[in-house]
XYZ file of C-alpha atoms in Angstrom:
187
model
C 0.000 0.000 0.000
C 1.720 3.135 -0.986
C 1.197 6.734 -1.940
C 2.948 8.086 -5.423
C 6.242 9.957 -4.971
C 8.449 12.223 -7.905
C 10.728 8.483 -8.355
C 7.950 5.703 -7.675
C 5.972 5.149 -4.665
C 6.873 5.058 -0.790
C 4.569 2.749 1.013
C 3.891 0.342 3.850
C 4.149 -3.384 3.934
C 1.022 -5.241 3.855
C 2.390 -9.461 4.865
C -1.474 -10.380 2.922
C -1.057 -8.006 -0.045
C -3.631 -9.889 -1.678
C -4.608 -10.114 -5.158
C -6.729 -7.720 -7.146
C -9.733 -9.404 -6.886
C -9.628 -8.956 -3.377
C -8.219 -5.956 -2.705
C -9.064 -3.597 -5.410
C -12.773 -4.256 -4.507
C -11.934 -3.555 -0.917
C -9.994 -0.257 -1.819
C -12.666 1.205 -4.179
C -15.439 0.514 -1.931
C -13.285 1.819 1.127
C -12.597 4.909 -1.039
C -16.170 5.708 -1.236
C -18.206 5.076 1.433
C -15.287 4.755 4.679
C -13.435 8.148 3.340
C -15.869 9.923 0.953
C -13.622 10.242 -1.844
C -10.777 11.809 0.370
C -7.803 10.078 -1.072
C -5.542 11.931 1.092
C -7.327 10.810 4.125
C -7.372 6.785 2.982
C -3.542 7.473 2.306
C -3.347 8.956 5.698
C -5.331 5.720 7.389
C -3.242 2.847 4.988
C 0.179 4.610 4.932
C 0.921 6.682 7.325
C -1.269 5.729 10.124
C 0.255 2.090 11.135
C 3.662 1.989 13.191
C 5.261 -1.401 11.741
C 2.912 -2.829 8.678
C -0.266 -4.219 8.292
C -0.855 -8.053 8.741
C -4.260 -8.282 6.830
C -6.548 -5.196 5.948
C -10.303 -6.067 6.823
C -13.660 -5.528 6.287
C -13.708 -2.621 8.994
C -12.140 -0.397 6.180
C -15.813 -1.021 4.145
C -17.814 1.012 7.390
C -20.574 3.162 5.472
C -21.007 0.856 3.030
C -24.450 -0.462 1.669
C -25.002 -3.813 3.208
C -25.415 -5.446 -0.201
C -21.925 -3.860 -1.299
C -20.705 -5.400 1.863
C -22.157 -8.692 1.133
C -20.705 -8.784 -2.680
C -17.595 -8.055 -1.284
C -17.270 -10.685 1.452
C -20.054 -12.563 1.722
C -20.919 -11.205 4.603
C -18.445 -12.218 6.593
C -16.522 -9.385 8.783
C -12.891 -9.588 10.167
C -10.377 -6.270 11.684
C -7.637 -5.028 10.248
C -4.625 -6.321 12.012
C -0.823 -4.067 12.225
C 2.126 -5.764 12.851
C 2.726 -4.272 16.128
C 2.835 -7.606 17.688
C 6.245 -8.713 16.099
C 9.387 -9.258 18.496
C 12.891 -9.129 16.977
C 15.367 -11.466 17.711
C 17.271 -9.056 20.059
C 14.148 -7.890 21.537
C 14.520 -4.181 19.765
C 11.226 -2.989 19.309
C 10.316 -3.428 15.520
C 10.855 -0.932 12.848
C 8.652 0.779 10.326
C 8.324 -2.099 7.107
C 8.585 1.043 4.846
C 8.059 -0.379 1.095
C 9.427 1.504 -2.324
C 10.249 0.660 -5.963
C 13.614 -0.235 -5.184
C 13.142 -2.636 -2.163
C 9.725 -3.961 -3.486
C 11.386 -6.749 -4.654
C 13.458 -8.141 -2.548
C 10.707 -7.976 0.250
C 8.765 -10.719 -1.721
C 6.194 -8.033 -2.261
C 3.623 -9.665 -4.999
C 1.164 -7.110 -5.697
C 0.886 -3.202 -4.782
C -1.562 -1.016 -4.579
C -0.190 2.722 -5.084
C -3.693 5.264 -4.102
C -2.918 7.857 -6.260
C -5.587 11.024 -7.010
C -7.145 9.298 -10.259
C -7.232 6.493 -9.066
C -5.185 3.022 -7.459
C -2.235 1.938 -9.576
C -1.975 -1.982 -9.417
C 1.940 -3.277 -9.799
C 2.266 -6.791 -10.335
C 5.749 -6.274 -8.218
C 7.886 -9.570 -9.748
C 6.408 -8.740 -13.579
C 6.600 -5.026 -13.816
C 7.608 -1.485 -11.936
C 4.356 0.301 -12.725
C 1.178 -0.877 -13.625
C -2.541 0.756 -15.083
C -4.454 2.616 -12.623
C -7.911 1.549 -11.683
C -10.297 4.711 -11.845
C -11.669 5.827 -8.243
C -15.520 5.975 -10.012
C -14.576 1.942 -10.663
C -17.846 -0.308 -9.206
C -16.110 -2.223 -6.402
C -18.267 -5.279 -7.334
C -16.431 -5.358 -10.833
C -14.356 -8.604 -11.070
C -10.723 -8.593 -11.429
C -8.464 -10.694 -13.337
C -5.284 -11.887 -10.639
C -3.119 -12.868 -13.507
C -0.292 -10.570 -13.731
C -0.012 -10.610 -17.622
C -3.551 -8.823 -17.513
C -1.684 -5.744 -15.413
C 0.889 -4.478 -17.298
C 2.968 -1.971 -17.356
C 2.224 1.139 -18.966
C 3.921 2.009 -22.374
C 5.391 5.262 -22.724
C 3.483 7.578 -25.273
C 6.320 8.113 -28.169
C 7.198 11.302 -28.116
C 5.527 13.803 -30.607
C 6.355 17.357 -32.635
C 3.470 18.918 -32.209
C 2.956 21.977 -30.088
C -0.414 20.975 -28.911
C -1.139 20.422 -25.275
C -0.675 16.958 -23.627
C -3.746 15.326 -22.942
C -3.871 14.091 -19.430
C -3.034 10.519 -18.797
C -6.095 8.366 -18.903
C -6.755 5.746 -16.516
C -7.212 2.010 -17.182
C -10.888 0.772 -16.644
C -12.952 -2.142 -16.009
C -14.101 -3.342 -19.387
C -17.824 -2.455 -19.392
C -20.171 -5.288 -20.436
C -21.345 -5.469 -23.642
C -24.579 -3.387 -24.731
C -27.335 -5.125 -25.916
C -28.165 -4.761 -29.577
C -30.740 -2.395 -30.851
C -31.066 -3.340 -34.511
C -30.439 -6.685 -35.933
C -27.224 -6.930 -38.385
C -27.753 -8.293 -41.426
C-alpha cells in the first residue's frame, strides 16, 4: 500500500497483499463510502497511520457501506484489520517501520501493490513489472478482477511527438464495461 512519490511510490508493507480481486474491490469501496472520496485521508489511514505494517486489511475499512456492497464483497463475513505491532525481533529491539518503495519492493517478496494515487489506485504486479494501469476511483467495487499478472501491465510510454499541442492528461485504465445489448439486428 503506498502513496505516489516524484521516483515511484513510498509505502507500507502489507504481509497479505492480496490479489486484485480482493483488494481492489476492498480499496474502491473503502474509497467511497469509509473516506468519501478523500484520497488523502485513505492514504493517511493505509500509509501513514500504522507503526510497523499491516498483517491483513479487513472488512472494517468497508464502514458506510451499503449492506449489499458489503455482502458482494465478502459474503458477509466481517474480520479487523490487524498491524504488525505484535512482532518481536530477535534481540528484543522494538520493531521498525516495514517502509516499502520501488527499489526494495522486490526483494521484500512483495507480490502485488496497490499505489492510491488522485485518479485512481495503480496496481503493480511487483515480480512482472515497476508500474502498472491505474484503476479509476468511479470503478464499481463489485467489478471482477483478473489476478493474472499478464492482464496488469505496465504502462507504455506515449512516443514522443512534434506537435505543439497540449498533452492530454493521462487516462486511466478501466474495467471493461459489459457489452450493450443490440438495438437493430445486423444483417
Amino acid at each position: 500500500m503506498a502513496r505516489p512519490t516524484t521516483s515511484g511510490y513510498d509505502g507500507i508493507y502489507v504481509q497479505l497483499d492480496g490479489q486484485p480481486s480482493a483488494k481492489l474491490p476492498l480499496l474502491l469501496a473503502a474509497f467511497k463510502y469509509r473516506f468519501k472520496g478523500d484520497v488523502e485521508a485513505m492514504t493517511q489511514h493505509l500509509v501513514d497511520g500504522v507503526a510497523v505494517g499491516w498483517d491483513e486489511l479487513g472488512t472494517d475499512l468497508l464502514t458506510g457501506a451499503p449492506p449489499e456492497v458489503v455482502t458482494a464483497l465478502t459474503g458477509g463475513e466481517h474480520w479487523p484489520s490487524s498491524t504488525l505491532d505484535h512482532l518481536i525481533t530477535p534481540d528484543g529491539s522494538p520493531p521498525v517501520r516495514m517502509t516499502v518503495t520501488q527499489q526494495t519492493a522486490a526483494d521484500q517478496d512483495v507480490q502485488w501493490g496497490y499505489v492510491l494515487r488522485l485518479e485512481g489506485i495503480e496496481v503493480i504486479s511487483v515480480p512482472h513489472a515497476d508500474a502498472g494501469p491505474v484503476i479509476g476511483w468511479d470503478t464499481d467495487p463489485r467489478t471482477r478482477f483478473s489476478d493474472h499478472p499478464a492482464h496488469w501491465p505496465a504502462p507504455t510510454p506515449s512516443p514522443a511527438t512534434t506537435s505543439t499541442r497540449t498533452a492530454r492528461p493521462p487516462q486511466t485504465a478501466r474495467a471493461a464495461a459489459p457489452p450493450r445489448p443490440r438495438t437493430a439486428a445486423r444483417r
